Short mmCIF file of C-alpha atoms in Angstrom, two decimals:
data_model
loop_
_atom_site.label_atom_id
_atom_site.label_comp_id
_atom_site.label_asym_id
_atom_site.label_seq_id
_atom_site.Cartn_x
_atom_site.Cartn_y
_atom_site.Cartn_z
CA UNK Q 1 15.90 16.98 32.72
CA UNK Q 2 13.73 13.05 32.66
CA UNK Q 3 11.27 14.34 30.15
CA UNK Q 4 14.01 15.09 27.68
CA UNK Q 5 15.97 11.83 27.67
CA UNK Q 6 11.93 10.49 27.07
CA UNK Q 7 11.81 12.91 24.37
CA UNK Q 8 15.14 11.48 23.08
CA UNK Q 9 14.94 7.59 23.45
CA UNK Q 10 11.25 7.91 21.33
CA UNK Q 11 12.79 9.82 18.60
CA UNK Q 12 15.34 6.65 17.79
CA UNK Q 13 11.98 4.44 18.02
CA UNK Q 14 9.51 4.63 14.79
CA UNK Q 15 6.48 2.97 13.35
CA UNK Q 16 6.80 2.30 9.76
CA UNK Q 17 3.94 2.55 6.90
CA UNK Q 18 4.58 1.16 3.70
CA UNK Q 19 1.57 1.24 1.07
CA UNK Q 20 1.00 0.18 -2.46
CA UNK Q 21 -2.21 0.49 -4.95
CA UNK Q 22 -1.58 -1.38 -8.04
CA UNK Q 23 0.92 -4.14 -9.26
CA UNK Q 24 2.96 -2.39 -11.40
CA UNK Q 25 3.10 0.72 -9.27
CA UNK Q 26 7.59 0.84 -8.69
CA UNK Q 27 7.96 1.91 -5.78
CA UNK Q 28 7.07 -1.40 -4.01
CA UNK Q 29 6.01 -3.14 -0.39
CA UNK Q 30 10.08 -4.26 -0.67
CA UNK Q 31 11.42 -1.15 -1.79
CA UNK Q 32 9.81 0.77 0.81
CA UNK Q 33 10.43 -1.97 3.64
CA UNK Q 34 13.98 -0.72 2.74
CA UNK Q 35 14.27 2.84 2.61
CA UNK Q 36 13.04 2.49 6.34
CA UNK Q 37 15.44 0.19 7.29
CA UNK Q 38 18.37 2.59 5.25
CA UNK Q 39 17.22 5.73 7.24
CA UNK Q 40 17.00 3.78 10.80
CA UNK Q 41 20.45 2.78 10.34
CA UNK Q 42 21.51 6.23 8.45
CA UNK Q 43 19.91 8.15 11.27
CA UNK Q 44 20.39 5.10 14.12
CA UNK Q 45 16.88 4.69 14.82
CA UNK Q 46 15.07 1.29 15.70
CA UNK Q 47 12.07 0.17 13.49
CA UNK Q 48 10.22 -0.83 15.80
CA UNK Q 49 7.26 -2.70 14.09
CA UNK Q 50 5.86 -1.30 10.10
CA UNK Q 51 2.50 -1.96 8.80
CA UNK Q 52 0.91 -1.79 5.39
CA UNK Q 53 -1.43 -1.31 3.60
CA UNK Q 54 -1.61 -3.30 0.11
CA UNK Q 55 -4.14 -2.43 -2.79
CA UNK Q 56 -5.14 -0.20 -1.38
CA UNK Q 57 -5.52 3.99 -2.72
CA UNK Q 58 -4.15 6.96 -1.55
CA UNK Q 59 -7.10 8.63 -2.31
CA UNK Q 60 -8.77 5.89 0.18
CA UNK Q 61 -10.87 7.50 4.25
CA UNK Q 62 -8.36 6.72 6.57
CA UNK Q 63 -11.01 4.50 8.98
CA UNK Q 64 -10.52 2.39 5.88
CA UNK Q 65 -6.78 2.22 6.18
CA UNK Q 66 -6.27 -0.30 8.52
CA UNK Q 67 -2.76 -0.58 8.32
CA UNK Q 68 -2.31 2.90 8.79
CA UNK Q 69 -4.36 3.25 11.69
CA UNK Q 70 -2.48 0.23 12.78
CA UNK Q 71 0.46 2.39 13.01
CA UNK Q 72 -0.78 5.13 14.34
CA UNK Q 73 -2.15 2.66 17.29
CA UNK Q 74 1.69 1.02 17.53
CA UNK Q 75 2.96 5.22 18.01
CA UNK Q 76 1.23 4.50 21.20
CA UNK Q 77 1.59 1.72 22.46
CA UNK Q 78 5.60 1.89 21.54
CA UNK Q 79 6.23 5.08 22.57
CA UNK Q 80 7.99 5.76 19.22
CA UNK Q 81 8.10 9.60 18.08
CA UNK Q 82 8.61 9.54 14.27
CA UNK Q 83 5.98 7.59 11.66
CA UNK Q 84 7.88 6.70 8.45
CA UNK Q 85 6.85 5.91 4.79
CA UNK Q 86 9.34 5.71 1.87
CA UNK Q 87 7.77 8.82 0.26
CA UNK Q 88 5.49 11.65 1.57
CA UNK Q 89 2.44 10.61 -0.42
CA UNK Q 90 2.64 6.24 0.05
CA UNK Q 91 1.12 8.83 3.94
CA UNK Q 92 -2.15 9.61 1.53
CA UNK Q 93 -3.27 11.33 -2.02
CA UNK Q 94 -6.11 13.22 0.09
CA UNK Q 95 -4.36 16.56 1.21
CA UNK Q 96 -7.21 15.90 4.38
CA UNK Q 97 -6.31 12.64 5.18
CA UNK Q 98 -2.18 13.49 5.28
CA UNK Q 99 -3.26 16.55 7.52
CA UNK Q 100 -5.72 14.01 9.38
CA UNK Q 101 -2.68 11.59 9.96
CA UNK Q 102 -0.27 14.58 10.94
CA UNK Q 103 -2.44 15.29 13.96
CA UNK Q 104 -2.78 11.96 15.03
CA UNK Q 105 0.96 11.82 14.99
CA UNK Q 106 1.29 14.89 17.01
CA UNK Q 107 -1.66 13.70 19.29
CA UNK Q 108 0.81 10.27 20.13
CA UNK Q 109 3.83 12.39 20.18
CA UNK Q 110 5.22 11.77 17.78
CA UNK Q 111 6.24 13.11 13.98
CA UNK Q 112 5.52 12.27 10.14
CA UNK Q 113 8.86 12.28 8.45
CA UNK Q 114 10.25 10.95 4.76
CA UNK Q 115 12.92 8.14 4.50
CA UNK Q 116 13.58 10.01 1.13
CA UNK Q 117 13.76 13.45 3.42
CA UNK Q 118 11.44 15.75 1.71
CA UNK Q 119 9.44 17.81 3.75
CA UNK Q 120 11.03 16.76 7.26
CA UNK Q 121 11.61 19.50 9.45
CA UNK Q 122 10.42 21.47 11.78
CA UNK Q 123 10.39 25.52 9.65
CA UNK Q 124 8.06 27.28 7.58
CA UNK Q 125 9.68 25.87 4.52
CA UNK Q 126 9.25 22.26 5.39
CA UNK Q 127 6.04 22.51 6.04
CA UNK Q 128 5.45 24.92 3.26
CA UNK Q 129 7.06 21.58 0.80
CA UNK Q 130 5.40 18.70 3.36
CA UNK Q 131 1.61 20.89 1.30
CA UNK Q 132 2.83 21.55 -1.57
CA UNK Q 133 3.61 17.51 -1.97
CA UNK Q 134 0.32 16.09 -0.58
CA UNK Q 135 -1.67 19.24 -3.16
CA UNK Q 136 0.48 17.71 -6.03
CA UNK Q 137 0.27 13.59 -5.06
CA UNK Q 138 -3.56 13.93 -4.79
CA UNK Q 139 -3.47 16.56 -8.30
CA UNK Q 140 -1.86 13.12 -9.68
CA UNK Q 141 -4.36 11.10 -8.47
CA UNK Q 142 -7.46 13.08 -10.21
CA UNK Q 143 -5.06 12.95 -13.59
CA UNK Q 144 -5.10 9.43 -13.44
CA UNK Q 145 -8.63 8.90 -12.47
CA UNK Q 146 -9.93 11.13 -15.20
CA UNK Q 147 -7.21 9.47 -18.11
CA UNK Q 148 -8.43 6.05 -17.13
CA UNK Q 149 -12.11 7.73 -17.18
CA UNK Q 150 -11.14 9.07 -20.48
CA UNK Q 151 -9.50 5.79 -21.61
CA UNK Q 152 -12.36 3.63 -20.21
CA UNK Q 153 -14.89 5.55 -22.86
CA UNK Q 154 -13.15 5.56 -25.47
CA UNK Q 155 -13.10 0.84 -25.37
CA UNK Q 156 -17.24 1.12 -24.48
CA UNK Q 157 -17.53 2.77 -27.74
CA UNK Q 158 -15.07 0.19 -29.27
CA UNK Q 159 -16.84 -2.58 -27.21
CA UNK Q 160 -14.06 -3.74 -26.48
CA UNK Q 161 -13.66 -4.98 -22.23
CA UNK Q 162 -12.68 -3.21 -20.21
CA UNK Q 163 -11.91 -3.41 -17.03
CA UNK Q 164 -8.65 -6.04 -16.07
CA UNK Q 165 -8.86 -9.75 -17.26
CA UNK Q 166 -9.05 -11.18 -12.93
CA UNK Q 167 -5.65 -13.81 -12.78
CA UNK Q 168 -7.05 -17.28 -13.31
CA UNK Q 169 -8.93 -16.34 -16.81
CA UNK Q 170 -8.21 -14.60 -20.36
CA UNK Q 171 -10.17 -13.16 -22.38
CA UNK Q 172 -12.54 -15.01 -24.90
CA UNK Q 173 -12.31 -15.62 -28.44
CA UNK Q 174 -15.25 -13.06 -29.22
CA UNK Q 175 -13.02 -9.92 -26.94
CA UNK Q 176 -15.85 -9.47 -24.55
CA UNK Q 177 -16.14 -11.54 -22.16
CA UNK Q 178 -13.34 -13.97 -20.31
CA UNK Q 179 -12.79 -17.68 -19.83
CA UNK Q 180 -10.83 -19.82 -17.57
CA UNK Q 181 -7.01 -20.89 -18.11
CA UNK Q 182 -6.10 -23.61 -17.02
CA UNK Q 183 -2.35 -22.24 -15.30
CA UNK Q 184 -3.64 -19.94 -13.56
CA UNK Q 185 -6.47 -21.61 -11.91
CA UNK Q 186 -3.97 -24.34 -11.07
CA UNK Q 187 -1.93 -21.56 -8.86
CA UNK Q 188 -5.81 -20.39 -7.32
CA UNK Q 189 -6.03 -23.58 -6.09
CA UNK Q 190 -2.08 -24.12 -5.06
CA UNK Q 191 -2.97 -20.01 -2.86
CA UNK Q 192 -6.34 -21.28 -1.40
CA UNK Q 193 -4.67 -24.61 -0.74
CA UNK Q 194 -1.86 -22.55 1.70
CA UNK Q 195 -3.79 -20.14 2.81
CA UNK Q 196 -5.99 -22.68 4.24
CA UNK Q 197 -2.89 -24.50 5.79
CA UNK Q 198 -2.46 -21.43 7.87
CA UNK Q 199 0.66 -19.68 5.98
CA UNK Q 200 0.87 -16.65 6.18
CA UNK Q 201 0.22 -14.03 2.23
CA UNK Q 202 4.20 -13.42 2.61
CA UNK Q 203 4.82 -16.95 3.12
CA UNK Q 204 2.64 -17.77 0.13
CA UNK Q 205 4.33 -14.92 -1.92
CA UNK Q 206 7.59 -16.92 -1.20
CA UNK Q 207 6.38 -20.44 -1.97
CA UNK Q 208 5.32 -19.62 -5.61
CA UNK Q 209 8.56 -17.66 -6.18
CA UNK Q 210 10.28 -20.57 -4.72
CA UNK Q 211 8.43 -22.86 -6.45
CA UNK Q 212 8.60 -20.74 -9.52
CA UNK Q 213 4.52 -20.85 -10.32
CA UNK Q 214 3.56 -17.94 -13.03
CA UNK Q 215 3.53 -15.03 -12.71
CA UNK Q 216 1.49 -12.05 -14.20
CA UNK Q 217 4.83 -10.05 -13.61
CA UNK Q 218 8.38 -10.87 -12.95
CA UNK Q 219 7.65 -12.65 -9.51
CA UNK Q 220 5.21 -12.72 -6.77
CA UNK Q 221 4.01 -9.83 -4.67
CA UNK Q 222 2.08 -10.26 -1.16
CA UNK Q 223 -0.40 -7.53 -1.93
CA UNK Q 224 -0.64 -9.63 -5.21
CA UNK Q 225 -1.76 -12.41 -3.01
CA UNK Q 226 -3.87 -10.43 -1.12
CA UNK Q 227 -6.13 -8.85 -3.75
CA UNK Q 228 -6.35 -12.28 -4.77
CA UNK Q 229 -7.52 -13.90 -1.46
CA UNK Q 230 -9.85 -10.50 -0.94
CA UNK Q 231 -11.57 -11.39 -4.63
CA UNK Q 232 -11.93 -14.72 -4.29
CA UNK Q 233 -13.71 -13.75 -0.40
CA UNK Q 234 -15.49 -11.61 -2.45
CA UNK Q 235 -17.18 -13.57 -5.28
CA UNK Q 236 -17.36 -16.23 -2.47
CA UNK Q 237 -19.72 -14.00 -0.57
CA UNK Q 238 -21.97 -13.05 -4.23
CA UNK Q 239 -22.64 -16.73 -4.69
CA UNK Q 240 -23.33 -17.53 -1.02
CA UNK Q 241 -25.77 -14.89 -1.60
#
């Protein structure tokens, strides 16, 4: 009887996991967080923690997914019974990684659930659906990579610039090189100053939106700030040596 009560209590606690890979992705972190919150409200569960991997591909190995590893660890610490994602493909776009996460969640006494309901359940039909979703997520990733390689090959053949133009820069008149863009460079300096002052990535994004700072999209997102700071760190390391 005690064990049953403990299991029921665990089912009422969930650890959320959020993953986004690019700025263009429609299912951003805020949208995913809202989906997690709605699921918990509808199912009478407590969302005890949410961990994120921002700007991380779904095909990245598990040992390089700090947010996902933290979420798995939080399952044990909080004795939560659910690892909750907005959609199944947020977990991974690699069948092996998805299987590893499922196994690690089970060892922690939890199960992986999707807020949209796809693949949830213990029956053979639900297991089959999870496998199908994982396979299609992996296929979609491979398809995107193939299309990207083809597009890059065409650009190279035309001697066009290949790759993203970093924030703070613009394509030069020759169409190949990049040069600083003053308006965005001022925003970069502001981001560095706020980070040095101790603001969190989410706090920086909020302040940029509040002040109307120039952005390349509709607004600033934490993942965008994270990518900019990581790029700056990498450039600094390269300059040092």
